[in-house]
Amino acid sequence: VAESTLRCRFQGGKNHHKGHEIQAHLDDEQEEVLIEYCKYQGLLAQPLSSLALRQHVYHLSGKQPSEEWVRHFFARHKEILMKTARGLDPKRAVAFSCKNEVVTRNIPPQNIFNFDEKGIQLGGGRKNIRSKYIFSAVDANRYVKKSDNLVLVTILECVLATGKLCPPGFVLPKGTVREWSHVDDVGGVATSENSWTDDKICVQWFREVFVPWAKRERDPTFPIVFISDGHGSHKTSSMRAVAVENDIMLISLPPHTTHRLQPLDVGVFAPIQHEW
């Protein structure tokens, strides 16, 4: 044994392994947790930078790690690495992370709901008159009278992945009915100045119509998944509060994709608009 080693131990020094344990910022279990957290943040498109990693280590250990510590950390754990990344729209990032959650937890169809809304004039459109009528063969002016009713009604609809329909909501011009009514077997009826839905109406329908119905239909061992187009009224603090209280995941579809990905838009409202 070298004289220097004996002198060091005699003076209270530690061997290399013990000395490393004292200098280490995290124990093995903490490092494993940190690795899993790094992987999870990467899946959410919110990966940690070197600085963020060091901040997390500091919060865990109370010791400020150096860049050299970070290099050794990656050398010890080949299952993670530091790479450049491409930009991703925040809404798309949320959609992808929620999709991972739905797939990973194997949430059943009876817990997955799609919500959309559509404004329609009661008098119908002025184009796409597809029905055929009888006219004189020599008459070039061929018209059919249409209603001049331009009153707008907004429909709030939700469908379950199994095909069942939730009681809808209807938004009418102000003054036609009370500001909010819950009609059995119909759903919610509300009013607004322009017949469009707003934050208040959306959360009323969500809380008083959707939530009770969804709870009757769902598998209670899984959360409810509520998929919408990401309109501002679909993700207010009030909506989020009701969702958290009732174990509901609010998922917004990526922007500029609803004409392809929104089931109600593609399968219901688009054909109605075409024929209307």
PDB file of C-alpha atoms in Angstrom:
ATOM      1  CA  VAL A   1       0.000   0.000   0.000  1.00  0.00           C
ATOM      2  CA  ALA A   2       1.385   3.359  -0.921  1.00  0.00           C
ATOM      3  CA  GLU A   3       2.552   5.581   1.907  1.00  0.00           C
ATOM      4  CA  SER A   4       0.371   8.450   0.664  1.00  0.00           C
ATOM      5  CA  THR A   5      -2.732   6.237   0.847  1.00  0.00           C
ATOM      6  CA  LEU A   6      -1.964   5.123   4.374  1.00  0.00           C
ATOM      7  CA  ARG A   7      -1.313   8.708   5.444  1.00  0.00           C
ATOM      8  CA  CYS A   8      -4.608   9.851   3.897  1.00  0.00           C
ATOM      9  CA  ARG A   9      -6.653   7.128   5.593  1.00  0.00           C
ATOM     10  CA  PHE A  10      -4.884   7.706   8.921  1.00  0.00           C
ATOM     11  CA  GLN A  11      -5.860  11.378   8.718  1.00  0.00           C
ATOM     12  CA  GLY A  12      -9.544  10.465   8.170  1.00  0.00           C
ATOM     13  CA  GLY A  13      -9.624  10.421   4.392  1.00  0.00           C
ATOM     14  CA  LYS A  14     -12.146   8.241   2.498  1.00  0.00           C
ATOM     15  CA  ASN A  15     -11.486   5.741  -0.249  1.00  0.00           C
ATOM     16  CA  HIS A  16     -12.444   6.668  -3.822  1.00  0.00           C
ATOM     17  CA  HIS A  17     -15.909   5.060  -3.724  1.00  0.00           C
ATOM     18  CA  LYS A  18     -16.890   6.629  -0.393  1.00  0.00           C
ATOM     19  CA  GLY A  19     -15.514   9.957  -1.464  1.00  0.00           C
ATOM     20  CA  HIS A  20     -17.606   9.844  -4.643  1.00  0.00           C
ATOM     21  CA  GLU A  21     -20.773   9.162  -2.607  1.00  0.00           C
ATOM     22  CA  ILE A  22     -20.145  12.283  -0.549  1.00  0.00           C
ATOM     23  CA  GLN A  23     -19.509  14.410  -3.663  1.00  0.00           C
ATOM     24  CA  ALA A  24     -22.465  12.997  -5.605  1.00  0.00           C
ATOM     25  CA  HIS A  25     -25.408  15.355  -5.950  1.00  0.00           C
ATOM     26  CA  LEU A  26     -28.019  12.588  -6.252  1.00  0.00           C
ATOM     27  CA  ASP A  27     -28.260   9.000  -5.123  1.00  0.00           C
ATOM     28  CA  ASP A  28     -29.061   6.221  -7.612  1.00  0.00           C
ATOM     29  CA  GLU A  29     -32.815   6.341  -6.982  1.00  0.00           C
ATOM     30  CA  GLN A  30     -32.974  10.103  -7.479  1.00  0.00           C
ATOM     31  CA  GLU A  31     -31.017   9.834 -10.715  1.00  0.00           C
ATOM     32  CA  GLU A  32     -33.436   7.190 -12.042  1.00  0.00           C
ATOM     33  CA  VAL A  33     -36.384   9.458 -11.260  1.00  0.00           C
ATOM     34  CA  LEU A  34     -34.643  12.364 -12.982  1.00  0.00           C
ATOM     35  CA  ILE A  35     -33.975  10.234 -16.077  1.00  0.00           C
ATOM     36  CA  GLU A  36     -37.645   9.227 -16.336  1.00  0.00           C
ATOM     37  CA  TYR A  37     -38.640  12.870 -15.905  1.00  0.00           C
ATOM     38  CA  CYS A  38     -36.304  13.895 -18.731  1.00  0.00           C
ATOM     39  CA  LYS A  39     -37.864  11.263 -21.005  1.00  0.00           C
ATOM     40  CA  TYR A  40     -41.403  12.332 -20.080  1.00  0.00           C
ATOM     41  CA  GLN A  41     -40.712  16.020 -20.739  1.00  0.00           C
ATOM     42  CA  GLY A  42     -39.278  15.059 -24.118  1.00  0.00           C
ATOM     43  CA  LEU A  43     -42.517  13.256 -25.020  1.00  0.00           C
ATOM     44  CA  LEU A  44     -44.474  16.398 -24.097  1.00  0.00           C
ATOM     45  CA  ALA A  45     -42.292  18.486 -26.459  1.00  0.00           C
ATOM     46  CA  GLN A  46     -41.052  20.335 -23.356  1.00  0.00           C
ATOM     47  CA  PRO A  47     -37.509  18.912 -23.098  1.00  0.00           C
ATOM     48  CA  LEU A  48     -35.093  20.096 -20.445  1.00  0.00           C
ATOM     49  CA  SER A  49     -32.096  22.225 -21.344  1.00  0.00           C
ATOM     50  CA  SER A  50     -28.759  21.776 -19.600  1.00  0.00           C
ATOM     51  CA  LEU A  51     -29.594  24.750 -17.376  1.00  0.00           C
ATOM     52  CA  ALA A  52     -33.043  23.360 -16.509  1.00  0.00           C
ATOM     53  CA  LEU A  53     -31.489  19.991 -15.665  1.00  0.00           C
ATOM     54  CA  ARG A  54     -29.019  21.643 -13.307  1.00  0.00           C
ATOM     55  CA  GLN A  55     -31.834  23.608 -11.653  1.00  0.00           C
ATOM     56  CA  HIS A  56     -33.781  20.393 -11.014  1.00  0.00           C
ATOM     57  CA  VAL A  57     -30.689  18.765  -9.518  1.00  0.00           C
ATOM     58  CA  TYR A  58     -30.197  21.788  -7.257  1.00  0.00           C
ATOM     59  CA  HIS A  59     -33.805  21.576  -6.020  1.00  0.00           C
ATOM     60  CA  LEU A  60     -33.342  17.871  -5.297  1.00  0.00           C
ATOM     61  CA  SER A  61     -29.959  18.014  -3.617  1.00  0.00           C
ATOM     62  CA  GLY A  62     -29.380  21.577  -2.493  1.00  0.00           C
ATOM     63  CA  LYS A  63     -26.066  21.483  -4.401  1.00  0.00           C
ATOM     64  CA  GLN A  64     -25.405  23.441  -7.579  1.00  0.00           C
ATOM     65  CA  PRO A  65     -24.037  21.046 -10.256  1.00  0.00           C
ATOM     66  CA  SER A  66     -21.503  22.203 -12.819  1.00  0.00           C
ATOM     67  CA  GLU A  67     -21.469  21.660 -16.579  1.00  0.00           C
ATOM     68  CA  GLU A  68     -18.865  18.977 -15.939  1.00  0.00           C
ATOM     69  CA  TRP A  69     -21.375  17.176 -13.690  1.00  0.00           C
ATOM     70  CA  VAL A  70     -23.894  17.297 -16.557  1.00  0.00           C
ATOM     71  CA  ARG A  71     -21.358  15.713 -18.935  1.00  0.00           C
ATOM     72  CA  HIS A  72     -20.660  12.918 -16.446  1.00  0.00           C
ATOM     73  CA  PHE A  73     -24.408  12.462 -15.933  1.00  0.00           C
ATOM     74  CA  PHE A  74     -24.944  11.812 -19.652  1.00  0.00           C
ATOM     75  CA  ALA A  75     -21.872   9.579 -19.758  1.00  0.00           C
ATOM     76  CA  ARG A  76     -23.390   7.424 -17.004  1.00  0.00           C
ATOM     77  CA  HIS A  77     -26.844   7.268 -18.614  1.00  0.00           C
ATOM     78  CA  LYS A  78     -26.722   6.441 -22.316  1.00  0.00           C
ATOM     79  CA  GLU A  79     -30.538   6.116 -22.487  1.00  0.00           C
ATOM     80  CA  ILE A  80     -30.831   9.913 -22.693  1.00  0.00           C
ATOM     81  CA  LEU A  81     -28.893  12.431 -24.756  1.00  0.00           C
ATOM     82  CA  MET A  82     -28.654  16.132 -25.544  1.00  0.00           C
ATOM     83  CA  LYS A  83     -29.761  17.033 -29.083  1.00  0.00           C
ATOM     84  CA  THR A  84     -31.184  19.981 -30.999  1.00  0.00           C
ATOM     85  CA  ALA A  85     -34.959  19.997 -31.558  1.00  0.00           C
ATOM     86  CA  ARG A  86     -37.430  21.307 -34.119  1.00  0.00           C
ATOM     87  CA  GLY A  87     -40.066  23.873 -33.189  1.00  0.00           C
ATOM     88  CA  LEU A  88     -43.606  22.675 -32.466  1.00  0.00           C
ATOM     89  CA  ASP A  89     -46.749  24.796 -32.125  1.00  0.00           C
ATOM     90  CA  PRO A  90     -47.916  24.741 -28.459  1.00  0.00           C
ATOM     91  CA  LYS A  91     -51.404  23.505 -29.409  1.00  0.00           C
ATOM     92  CA  ARG A  92     -49.915  20.659 -31.402  1.00  0.00           C
ATOM     93  CA  ALA A  93     -47.638  19.799 -28.493  1.00  0.00           C
ATOM     94  CA  VAL A  94     -50.628  19.597 -26.146  1.00  0.00           C
ATOM     95  CA  ALA A  95     -52.541  17.456 -28.629  1.00  0.00           C
ATOM     96  CA  PHE A  96     -49.652  15.027 -29.056  1.00  0.00           C
ATOM     97  CA  SER A  97     -49.039  14.703 -25.316  1.00  0.00           C
ATOM     98  CA  CYS A  98     -52.732  14.055 -24.644  1.00  0.00           C
ATOM     99  CA  LYS A  99     -52.819  11.479 -27.431  1.00  0.00           C
ATOM    100  CA  ASN A 100     -49.923   9.675 -25.737  1.00  0.00           C
ATOM    101  CA  GLU A 101     -51.870   9.742 -22.474  1.00  0.00           C
ATOM    102  CA  VAL A 102     -55.002   8.265 -24.095  1.00  0.00           C
ATOM    103  CA  VAL A 103     -53.057   5.519 -25.873  1.00  0.00           C
ATOM    104  CA  THR A 104     -50.830   4.680 -22.899  1.00  0.00           C
ATOM    105  CA  ARG A 105     -53.753   4.361 -20.499  1.00  0.00           C
ATOM    106  CA  ASN A 106     -55.856   2.459 -23.058  1.00  0.00           C
ATOM    107  CA  ILE A 107     -58.919   4.621 -22.407  1.00  0.00           C
ATOM    108  CA  PRO A 108     -62.041   2.864 -23.809  1.00  0.00           C
ATOM    109  CA  PRO A 109     -64.358   4.356 -26.496  1.00  0.00           C
ATOM    110  CA  GLN A 110     -67.187   4.950 -24.003  1.00  0.00           C
ATOM    111  CA  ASN A 111     -64.967   7.531 -22.296  1.00  0.00           C
ATOM    112  CA  ILE A 112     -63.977   9.490 -25.426  1.00  0.00           C
ATOM    113  CA  PHE A 113     -66.208  12.375 -26.530  1.00  0.00           C
ATOM    114  CA  ASN A 114     -65.991  14.816 -29.437  1.00  0.00           C
ATOM    115  CA  PHE A 115     -67.508  18.300 -29.119  1.00  0.00           C
ATOM    116  CA  ASP A 116     -68.186  20.898 -31.808  1.00  0.00           C
ATOM    117  CA  GLU A 117     -70.508  23.801 -32.494  1.00  0.00           C
ATOM    118  CA  LYS A 118     -72.107  25.151 -35.650  1.00  0.00           C
ATOM    119  CA  GLY A 119     -74.051  28.302 -36.525  1.00  0.00           C
ATOM    120  CA  ILE A 120     -76.952  27.904 -38.985  1.00  0.00           C
ATOM    121  CA  GLN A 121     -79.451  30.438 -40.373  1.00  0.00           C
ATOM    122  CA  LEU A 122     -83.011  29.195 -39.963  1.00  0.00           C
ATOM    123  CA  GLY A 123     -83.922  30.322 -43.486  1.00  0.00           C
ATOM    124  CA  GLY A 124     -81.244  28.132 -45.029  1.00  0.00           C
ATOM    125  CA  GLY A 125     -78.516  29.132 -47.462  1.00  0.00           C
ATOM    126  CA  ARG A 126     -78.790  30.823 -50.821  1.00  0.00           C
ATOM    127  CA  LYS A 127     -76.633  28.329 -52.699  1.00  0.00           C
ATOM    128  CA  ASN A 128     -76.402  24.589 -53.202  1.00  0.00           C
ATOM    129  CA  ILE A 129     -80.095  24.135 -54.015  1.00  0.00           C
ATOM    130  CA  ARG A 130     -79.765  20.561 -55.169  1.00  0.00           C
ATOM    131  CA  SER A 131     -83.424  19.513 -55.471  1.00  0.00           C
ATOM    132  CA  LYS A 132     -84.866  19.516 -58.986  1.00  0.00           C
ATOM    133  CA  TYR A 133     -88.168  21.171 -59.973  1.00  0.00           C
ATOM    134  CA  ILE A 134     -90.317  21.391 -63.103  1.00  0.00           C
ATOM    135  CA  PHE A 135     -90.017  24.478 -65.336  1.00  0.00           C
ATOM    136  CA  SER A 136     -90.914  25.491 -68.865  1.00  0.00           C
ATOM    137  CA  ALA A 137     -88.325  24.271 -71.322  1.00  0.00           C
ATOM    138  CA  VAL A 138     -88.041  27.774 -72.827  1.00  0.00           C
ATOM    139  CA  ASP A 139     -87.765  29.617 -69.490  1.00  0.00           C
ATOM    140  CA  ALA A 140     -84.143  30.352 -68.579  1.00  0.00           C
ATOM    141  CA  ASN A 141     -84.996  31.997 -65.237  1.00  0.00           C
ATOM    142  CA  ARG A 142     -85.480  29.122 -62.833  1.00  0.00           C
ATOM    143  CA  TYR A 143     -85.851  30.011 -59.157  1.00  0.00           C
ATOM    144  CA  VAL A 144     -87.485  28.600 -56.058  1.00  0.00           C
ATOM    145  CA  LYS A 145     -88.577  30.782 -53.157  1.00  0.00           C
ATOM    146  CA  LYS A 146     -86.514  30.450 -50.028  1.00  0.00           C
ATOM    147  CA  SER A 147     -87.291  31.646 -46.530  1.00  0.00           C
ATOM    148  CA  ASP A 148     -85.986  35.115 -45.723  1.00  0.00           C
ATOM    149  CA  ASN A 149     -85.483  34.147 -42.089  1.00  0.00           C
ATOM    150  CA  LEU A 150     -81.882  35.123 -41.308  1.00  0.00           C
ATOM    151  CA  VAL A 151     -82.078  34.286 -37.604  1.00  0.00           C
ATOM    152  CA  LEU A 152     -78.908  32.512 -36.539  1.00  0.00           C
ATOM    153  CA  VAL A 153     -78.962  29.521 -34.201  1.00  0.00           C
ATOM    154  CA  THR A 154     -75.789  27.951 -32.833  1.00  0.00           C
ATOM    155  CA  ILE A 155     -75.832  24.237 -32.079  1.00  0.00           C
ATOM    156  CA  LEU A 156     -73.541  22.699 -29.455  1.00  0.00           C
ATOM    157  CA  GLU A 157     -73.213  18.977 -30.062  1.00  0.00           C
ATOM    158  CA  CYS A 158     -71.185  16.174 -28.554  1.00  0.00           C
ATOM    159  CA  VAL A 159     -70.900  12.561 -29.684  1.00  0.00           C
ATOM    160  CA  LEU A 160     -69.448   9.543 -27.921  1.00  0.00           C
ATOM    161  CA  ALA A 161     -66.906   7.367 -29.739  1.00  0.00           C
ATOM    162  CA  THR A 162     -69.443   4.525 -29.521  1.00  0.00           C
ATOM    163  CA  GLY A 163     -71.908   6.604 -31.581  1.00  0.00           C
ATOM    164  CA  LYS A 164     -74.242   7.837 -28.844  1.00  0.00           C
ATOM    165  CA  LEU A 165     -75.277  11.496 -28.941  1.00  0.00           C
ATOM    166  CA  CYS A 166     -75.184  13.791 -25.952  1.00  0.00           C
ATOM    167  CA  PRO A 167     -78.194  16.123 -25.478  1.00  0.00           C
ATOM    168  CA  PRO A 168     -77.214  19.222 -27.492  1.00  0.00           C
ATOM    169  CA  GLY A 169     -77.237  22.897 -26.672  1.00  0.00           C
ATOM    170  CA  PHE A 170     -78.924  25.648 -28.695  1.00  0.00           C
ATOM    171  CA  VAL A 171     -78.041  29.342 -28.625  1.00  0.00           C
ATOM    172  CA  LEU A 172     -80.869  31.635 -29.803  1.00  0.00           C
ATOM    173  CA  PRO A 173     -81.147  35.421 -30.187  1.00  0.00           C
ATOM    174  CA  LYS A 174     -81.556  37.295 -26.925  1.00  0.00           C
ATOM    175  CA  GLY A 175     -85.156  37.782 -25.816  1.00  0.00           C
ATOM    176  CA  THR A 176     -86.636  34.679 -27.464  1.00  0.00           C
ATOM    177  CA  VAL A 177     -86.339  32.527 -24.314  1.00  0.00           C
ATOM    178  CA  ARG A 178     -84.725  32.811 -20.906  1.00  0.00           C
ATOM    179  CA  GLU A 179     -80.949  33.231 -20.779  1.00  0.00           C
ATOM    180  CA  TRP A 180     -80.539  29.553 -19.886  1.00  0.00           C
ATOM    181  CA  SER A 181     -82.990  26.665 -19.792  1.00  0.00           C
ATOM    182  CA  HIS A 182     -82.406  22.948 -19.375  1.00  0.00           C
ATOM    183  CA  VAL A 183     -85.064  21.081 -21.333  1.00  0.00           C
ATOM    184  CA  ASP A 184     -85.429  17.356 -20.649  1.00  0.00           C
ATOM    185  CA  ASP A 185     -84.666  15.154 -23.673  1.00  0.00           C
ATOM    186  CA  VAL A 186     -83.515  18.245 -25.604  1.00  0.00           C
ATOM    187  CA  GLY A 187     -80.557  19.663 -23.735  1.00  0.00           C
ATOM    188  CA  GLY A 188     -79.658  23.240 -22.954  1.00  0.00           C
ATOM    189  CA  VAL A 189     -81.208  26.334 -24.536  1.00  0.00           C
ATOM    190  CA  ALA A 190     -79.476  29.683 -24.071  1.00  0.00           C
ATOM    191  CA  THR A 191     -79.525  33.170 -25.576  1.00  0.00           C
ATOM    192  CA  SER A 192     -76.879  35.709 -26.528  1.00  0.00           C
ATOM    193  CA  GLU A 193     -76.793  39.030 -28.371  1.00  0.00           C
ATOM    194  CA  ASN A 194     -75.510  37.519 -31.624  1.00  0.00           C
ATOM    195  CA  SER A 195     -76.687  33.896 -31.148  1.00  0.00           C
ATOM    196  CA  TRP A 196     -73.092  32.744 -30.818  1.00  0.00           C
ATOM    197  CA  THR A 197     -71.862  30.757 -27.871  1.00  0.00           C
ATOM    198  CA  ASP A 198     -69.612  32.443 -25.317  1.00  0.00           C
ATOM    199  CA  ASP A 199     -67.540  31.440 -22.284  1.00  0.00           C
ATOM    200  CA  LYS A 200     -70.532  31.490 -19.925  1.00  0.00           C
ATOM    201  CA  ILE A 201     -72.861  29.482 -22.178  1.00  0.00           C
ATOM    202  CA  CYS A 202     -70.211  26.908 -23.004  1.00  0.00           C
ATOM    203  CA  VAL A 203     -69.395  26.152 -19.368  1.00  0.00           C
ATOM    204  CA  GLN A 204     -73.122  26.056 -18.470  1.00  0.00           C
ATOM    205  CA  TRP A 205     -73.799  23.412 -21.111  1.00  0.00           C
ATOM    206  CA  PHE A 206     -70.613  21.570 -20.127  1.00  0.00           C
ATOM    207  CA  ARG A 207     -71.463  21.492 -16.420  1.00  0.00           C
ATOM    208  CA  GLU A 208     -75.246  21.016 -16.517  1.00  0.00           C
ATOM    209  CA  VAL A 209     -75.760  18.883 -19.639  1.00  0.00           C
ATOM    210  CA  PHE A 210     -72.543  17.154 -20.671  1.00  0.00           C
ATOM    211  CA  VAL A 211     -71.058  16.158 -17.307  1.00  0.00           C
ATOM    212  CA  PRO A 212     -74.154  14.367 -15.899  1.00  0.00           C
ATOM    213  CA  TRP A 213     -74.744  12.551 -19.201  1.00  0.00           C
ATOM    214  CA  ALA A 214     -71.086  11.593 -19.680  1.00  0.00           C
ATOM    215  CA  LYS A 215     -70.864  10.187 -16.154  1.00  0.00           C
ATOM    216  CA  ARG A 216     -73.787   7.870 -16.889  1.00  0.00           C
ATOM    217  CA  GLU A 217     -72.173   6.596 -20.091  1.00  0.00           C
ATOM    218  CA  ARG A 218     -68.501   6.269 -19.116  1.00  0.00           C
ATOM    219  CA  ASP A 219     -66.421   3.536 -17.539  1.00  0.00           C
ATOM    220  CA  PRO A 220     -65.753   5.061 -14.081  1.00  0.00           C
ATOM    221  CA  THR A 221     -62.335   3.408 -13.822  1.00  0.00           C
ATOM    222  CA  PHE A 222     -60.996   5.738 -16.551  1.00  0.00           C
ATOM    223  CA  PRO A 223     -61.055   9.525 -17.014  1.00  0.00           C
ATOM    224  CA  ILE A 224     -63.388  11.198 -19.503  1.00  0.00           C
ATOM    225  CA  VAL A 225     -61.686  12.514 -22.654  1.00  0.00           C
ATOM    226  CA  PHE A 226     -63.317  15.663 -24.116  1.00  0.00           C
ATOM    227  CA  ILE A 227     -61.976  16.530 -27.590  1.00  0.00           C
ATOM    228  CA  SER A 228     -62.726  19.943 -29.126  1.00  0.00           C
ATOM    229  CA  ASP A 229     -61.298  22.344 -31.700  1.00  0.00           C
ATOM    230  CA  GLY A 230     -59.510  24.449 -29.076  1.00  0.00           C
ATOM    231  CA  HIS A 231     -61.743  27.549 -29.276  1.00  0.00           C
ATOM    232  CA  GLY A 232     -61.112  29.938 -26.408  1.00  0.00           C
ATOM    233  CA  SER A 233     -64.476  29.198 -24.768  1.00  0.00           C
ATOM    234  CA  HIS A 234     -63.566  25.488 -24.597  1.00  0.00           C
ATOM    235  CA  LYS A 235     -60.560  26.002 -22.319  1.00  0.00           C
ATOM    236  CA  THR A 236     -61.399  28.806 -19.916  1.00  0.00           C
ATOM    237  CA  SER A 237     -60.437  28.589 -16.260  1.00  0.00           C
ATOM    238  CA  SER A 238     -64.078  27.745 -15.456  1.00  0.00           C
ATOM    239  CA  MET A 239     -64.073  24.886 -17.970  1.00  0.00           C
ATOM    240  CA  ARG A 240     -60.792  23.575 -16.577  1.00  0.00           C
ATOM    241  CA  ALA A 241     -62.130  23.763 -13.023  1.00  0.00           C
ATOM    242  CA  VAL A 242     -65.225  21.713 -13.932  1.00  0.00           C
ATOM    243  CA  ALA A 243     -63.014  19.265 -15.833  1.00  0.00           C
ATOM    244  CA  VAL A 244     -60.619  18.734 -12.921  1.00  0.00           C
ATOM    245  CA  GLU A 245     -63.514  18.307 -10.494  1.00  0.00           C
ATOM    246  CA  ASN A 246     -65.056  15.587 -12.677  1.00  0.00           C
ATOM    247  CA  ASP A 247     -61.923  13.739 -13.874  1.00  0.00           C
ATOM    248  CA  ILE A 248     -62.153  15.056 -17.446  1.00  0.00           C
ATOM    249  CA  MET A 249     -59.203  15.517 -19.817  1.00  0.00           C
ATOM    250  CA  LEU A 250     -59.680  18.520 -22.134  1.00  0.00           C
ATOM    251  CA  ILE A 251     -57.968  17.883 -25.474  1.00  0.00           C
ATOM    252  CA  SER A 252     -57.673  20.502 -28.235  1.00  0.00           C
ATOM    253  CA  LEU A 253     -57.117  19.354 -31.799  1.00  0.00           C
ATOM    254  CA  PRO A 254     -54.063  20.853 -33.563  1.00  0.00           C
ATOM    255  CA  PRO A 255     -54.813  24.127 -35.381  1.00  0.00           C
ATOM    256  CA  HIS A 256     -55.777  23.997 -39.078  1.00  0.00           C
ATOM    257  CA  THR A 257     -56.651  20.301 -38.861  1.00  0.00           C
ATOM    258  CA  THR A 258     -60.292  20.236 -37.743  1.00  0.00           C
ATOM    259  CA  HIS A 259     -61.576  19.962 -41.336  1.00  0.00           C
ATOM    260  CA  ARG A 260     -59.830  16.572 -41.390  1.00  0.00           C
ATOM    261  CA  LEU A 261     -59.612  15.427 -37.779  1.00  0.00           C
ATOM    262  CA  GLN A 262     -62.781  16.767 -36.112  1.00  0.00           C
ATOM    263  CA  PRO A 263     -65.309  13.873 -36.331  1.00  0.00           C
ATOM    264  CA  LEU A 264     -68.395  16.063 -35.874  1.00  0.00           C
ATOM    265  CA  ASP A 265     -67.122  18.619 -38.368  1.00  0.00           C
ATOM    266  CA  VAL A 266     -66.243  16.021 -41.012  1.00  0.00           C
ATOM    267  CA  GLY A 267     -69.135  13.615 -40.512  1.00  0.00           C
ATOM    268  CA  VAL A 268     -72.027  15.847 -39.432  1.00  0.00           C
ATOM    269  CA  PHE A 269     -71.675  19.605 -39.750  1.00  0.00           C
ATOM    270  CA  ALA A 270     -69.832  19.706 -43.090  1.00  0.00           C
ATOM    271  CA  PRO A 271     -72.536  17.645 -44.898  1.00  0.00           C
ATOM    272  CA  ILE A 272     -75.268  19.754 -43.270  1.00  0.00           C
ATOM    273  CA  GLN A 273     -73.563  22.964 -44.382  1.00  0.00           C
ATOM    274  CA  HIS A 274     -73.218  21.584 -47.915  1.00  0.00           C
ATOM    275  CA  GLU A 275     -76.905  20.743 -48.172  1.00  0.00           C
ATOM    276  CA  TRP A 276     -78.210  23.770 -46.267  1.00  0.00           C
TER     277      TRP A 276
END
